[in-house]
């Protein structure tokens, strides 16, 4: 199995086979021969290369070692599609994004996705299907720790809204309905995780 962890615009790919060729911004390491799973080592490599390939005969074992170096959190969110086929997107902290947020204790992934979308945008949706999950590592200043967030993404059917309302305290400055082509264009210019969600929408 291939595991991909994103560090903003950079990626750590844990796989059982090396790429046929690599560019100057890519690095291939033999995770079975080198000690490369410690967080400090990973962060140093990520500073210098856009993509790191950790190659191992047992990528799941290497992934577990990497995960153990971070505080793990879970979130859920998704893409709401209205009756005209438009996608709901928001502008957060300088990039186009889809709404999501942390799963609360005792809450299901699906309920979290519905709740977070409504809190962040003012739109109520109904889960239609699961799209994908993404992994994103980041430093969280309030807790002074490195976190690894797994986000579960869903496609949702529009139910209702009293009006689009961006949750400004969460850094959301704009919430809009976009036709599919424009939504895809904006998603492809955003974070890699958002591109993956948009690609999953297209595959489904």
Short mmCIF file of C-alpha atoms in Angstrom, two decimals, residues 10-177:
data_model
loop_
_atom_site.label_atom_id
_atom_site.label_comp_id
_atom_site.label_asym_id
_atom_site.label_seq_id
_atom_site.Cartn_x
_atom_site.Cartn_y
_atom_site.Cartn_z
CA UNK A 10 5.34 18.97 0.03
CA UNK A 11 4.79 15.23 0.18
CA UNK A 12 6.20 12.20 1.95
CA UNK A 13 5.34 9.06 -0.03
CA UNK A 14 5.88 5.68 1.63
CA UNK A 15 5.89 2.95 -1.00
CA UNK A 16 7.29 -0.48 -1.87
CA UNK A 17 8.76 0.61 -5.20
CA UNK A 18 11.04 3.49 -6.15
CA UNK A 19 10.05 5.84 -8.98
CA UNK A 20 11.75 5.16 -12.30
CA UNK A 21 13.31 8.61 -12.30
CA UNK A 22 13.51 11.58 -9.93
CA UNK A 23 14.04 15.29 -10.39
CA UNK A 24 16.14 17.73 -8.43
CA UNK A 25 13.35 18.43 -5.94
CA UNK A 26 12.77 14.73 -5.21
CA UNK A 27 14.63 12.36 -2.91
CA UNK A 28 14.49 8.56 -2.69
CA UNK A 29 15.57 6.90 0.57
CA UNK A 30 15.82 3.21 1.46
CA UNK A 31 13.79 3.07 4.66
CA UNK A 32 14.92 -0.51 5.31
CA UNK A 33 18.60 0.46 5.39
CA UNK A 34 18.52 4.03 6.74
CA UNK A 35 17.03 5.43 9.94
CA UNK A 36 14.66 7.94 8.35
CA UNK A 37 11.39 7.67 10.28
CA UNK A 38 12.22 10.04 13.16
CA UNK A 39 10.33 13.33 12.94
CA UNK A 40 13.46 15.50 13.04
CA UNK A 41 14.91 13.58 10.10
CA UNK A 42 11.67 13.81 8.14
CA UNK A 43 11.36 17.56 8.72
CA UNK A 44 14.96 18.11 7.61
CA UNK A 45 14.35 16.23 4.37
CA UNK A 46 11.07 18.07 3.77
CA UNK A 47 12.90 21.39 4.11
CA UNK A 48 15.18 20.48 1.21
CA UNK A 49 13.00 18.43 -1.12
CA UNK A 50 9.47 18.81 -2.45
CA UNK A 51 8.82 15.06 -2.54
CA UNK A 52 10.39 12.33 -0.40
CA UNK A 53 9.99 8.69 -1.42
CA UNK A 54 10.54 6.27 1.50
CA UNK A 55 10.93 2.86 -0.11
CA UNK A 56 10.48 -0.33 1.91
CA UNK A 57 9.46 -3.95 1.42
CA UNK A 58 6.95 -3.27 4.20
CA UNK A 59 5.56 0.26 3.70
CA UNK A 60 2.83 -0.28 6.29
CA UNK A 61 5.47 -0.85 8.99
CA UNK A 62 7.37 2.27 7.97
CA UNK A 63 4.15 4.27 7.92
CA UNK A 64 3.33 3.13 11.47
CA UNK A 65 6.79 4.27 12.61
CA UNK A 66 6.27 7.68 11.00
CA UNK A 67 2.80 8.03 12.53
CA UNK A 68 4.20 7.32 16.00
CA UNK A 69 6.26 10.52 15.74
CA UNK A 70 3.16 12.74 15.58
CA UNK A 71 0.05 13.49 17.63
CA UNK A 72 -2.78 12.00 15.57
CA UNK A 73 -6.09 13.81 15.10
CA UNK A 74 -9.11 13.09 12.91
CA UNK A 75 -11.34 15.42 10.94
CA UNK A 76 -14.12 15.25 8.38
CA UNK A 77 -15.53 17.50 5.70
CA UNK A 78 -16.69 17.50 2.14
CA UNK A 79 -18.06 18.96 -1.03
CA UNK A 80 -21.69 20.06 -1.13
CA UNK A 81 -23.32 20.09 -4.56
CA UNK A 82 -26.49 22.15 -5.05
CA UNK A 83 -29.45 21.47 -7.32
CA UNK A 84 -27.74 23.28 -10.20
CA UNK A 85 -24.62 21.12 -9.93
CA UNK A 86 -22.50 23.85 -8.35
CA UNK A 87 -19.85 23.03 -5.75
CA UNK A 88 -19.54 24.84 -2.42
CA UNK A 89 -16.08 26.31 -1.82
CA UNK A 90 -14.59 28.78 0.60
CA UNK A 91 -11.55 31.04 0.73
CA UNK A 92 -9.53 30.36 3.88
CA UNK A 93 -6.15 31.82 4.81
CA UNK A 94 -5.23 32.72 1.26
CA UNK A 95 -6.35 29.57 -0.57
CA UNK A 96 -9.52 28.00 -1.90
CA UNK A 97 -10.68 25.16 0.28
CA UNK A 98 -13.49 22.76 1.13
CA UNK A 99 -14.99 22.91 4.65
CA UNK A 100 -13.81 20.44 7.27
CA UNK A 101 -13.07 20.23 10.99
CA UNK A 102 -12.11 18.02 13.92
CA UNK A 103 -14.25 15.08 14.94
CA UNK A 104 -15.60 15.54 18.45
CA UNK A 105 -15.71 12.78 21.09
CA UNK A 106 -18.50 10.31 20.34
CA UNK A 107 -19.24 11.89 16.96
CA UNK A 108 -19.33 9.90 13.74
CA UNK A 109 -17.29 10.99 10.73
CA UNK A 110 -20.46 11.65 8.74
CA UNK A 111 -22.06 13.74 11.48
CA UNK A 112 -18.85 15.72 11.85
CA UNK A 113 -18.73 16.49 8.13
CA UNK A 114 -22.32 17.76 8.15
CA UNK A 115 -21.79 19.82 11.31
CA UNK A 116 -18.49 21.39 10.26
CA UNK A 117 -19.78 22.35 6.82
CA UNK A 118 -22.78 24.06 8.36
CA UNK A 119 -20.65 25.85 10.97
CA UNK A 120 -18.09 27.08 8.47
CA UNK A 121 -20.39 28.03 5.60
CA UNK A 122 -24.01 28.20 6.77
CA UNK A 123 -24.97 25.37 4.39
CA UNK A 124 -26.73 22.20 5.50
CA UNK A 125 -25.90 19.09 3.51
CA UNK A 126 -26.78 15.39 3.42
CA UNK A 127 -24.11 12.72 2.97
CA UNK A 128 -24.28 10.93 -0.38
CA UNK A 129 -21.03 8.99 -0.49
CA UNK A 130 -17.48 8.83 0.84
CA UNK A 131 -14.80 10.30 -1.42
CA UNK A 132 -11.36 9.69 0.09
CA UNK A 133 -9.17 10.42 3.09
CA UNK A 134 -6.07 12.59 3.26
CA UNK A 135 -3.12 12.94 5.64
CA UNK A 136 -1.63 16.32 6.49
CA UNK A 137 1.18 17.01 8.99
CA UNK A 138 1.65 20.44 10.55
CA UNK A 139 2.91 22.24 13.65
CA UNK A 140 0.07 23.42 15.90
CA UNK A 141 1.17 26.46 17.95
CA UNK A 142 -1.58 26.33 20.65
CA UNK A 143 -0.36 22.91 21.78
CA UNK A 144 3.26 23.33 20.64
CA UNK A 145 3.21 19.95 18.95
CA UNK A 146 3.40 18.38 15.51
CA UNK A 147 0.07 16.86 14.52
CA UNK A 148 -0.88 14.39 11.81
CA UNK A 149 -4.46 14.94 10.69
CA UNK A 150 -6.43 12.32 8.82
CA UNK A 151 -9.43 13.94 7.15
CA UNK A 152 -12.34 11.89 5.83
CA UNK A 153 -14.03 13.53 2.85
CA UNK A 154 -17.60 13.12 1.60
CA UNK A 155 -19.80 14.27 -1.26
CA UNK A 156 -22.97 15.86 0.06
CA UNK A 157 -26.33 16.83 -1.38
CA UNK A 158 -27.52 20.36 -0.62
CA UNK A 159 -30.39 20.52 1.88
CA UNK A 160 -30.82 24.14 2.97
CA UNK A 161 -29.19 27.40 4.00
CA UNK A 162 -30.41 30.67 5.52
CA UNK A 163 -27.62 32.28 3.49
CA UNK A 164 -23.92 31.73 2.92
CA UNK A 165 -22.06 32.74 6.07
CA UNK A 166 -18.25 32.36 6.30
CA UNK A 167 -16.96 31.50 9.79
CA UNK A 168 -14.52 34.40 9.99
CA UNK A 169 -13.01 33.35 13.34
CA UNK A 170 -11.72 30.27 11.50
CA UNK A 171 -9.97 32.41 8.87
CA UNK A 172 -12.75 31.94 6.29
CA UNK A 173 -13.26 35.13 4.30
CA UNK A 174 -15.60 34.04 1.52
CA UNK A 175 -18.06 31.23 0.77
CA UNK A 176 -19.31 30.75 -2.80
CA UNK A 177 -21.14 28.37 -5.13
#
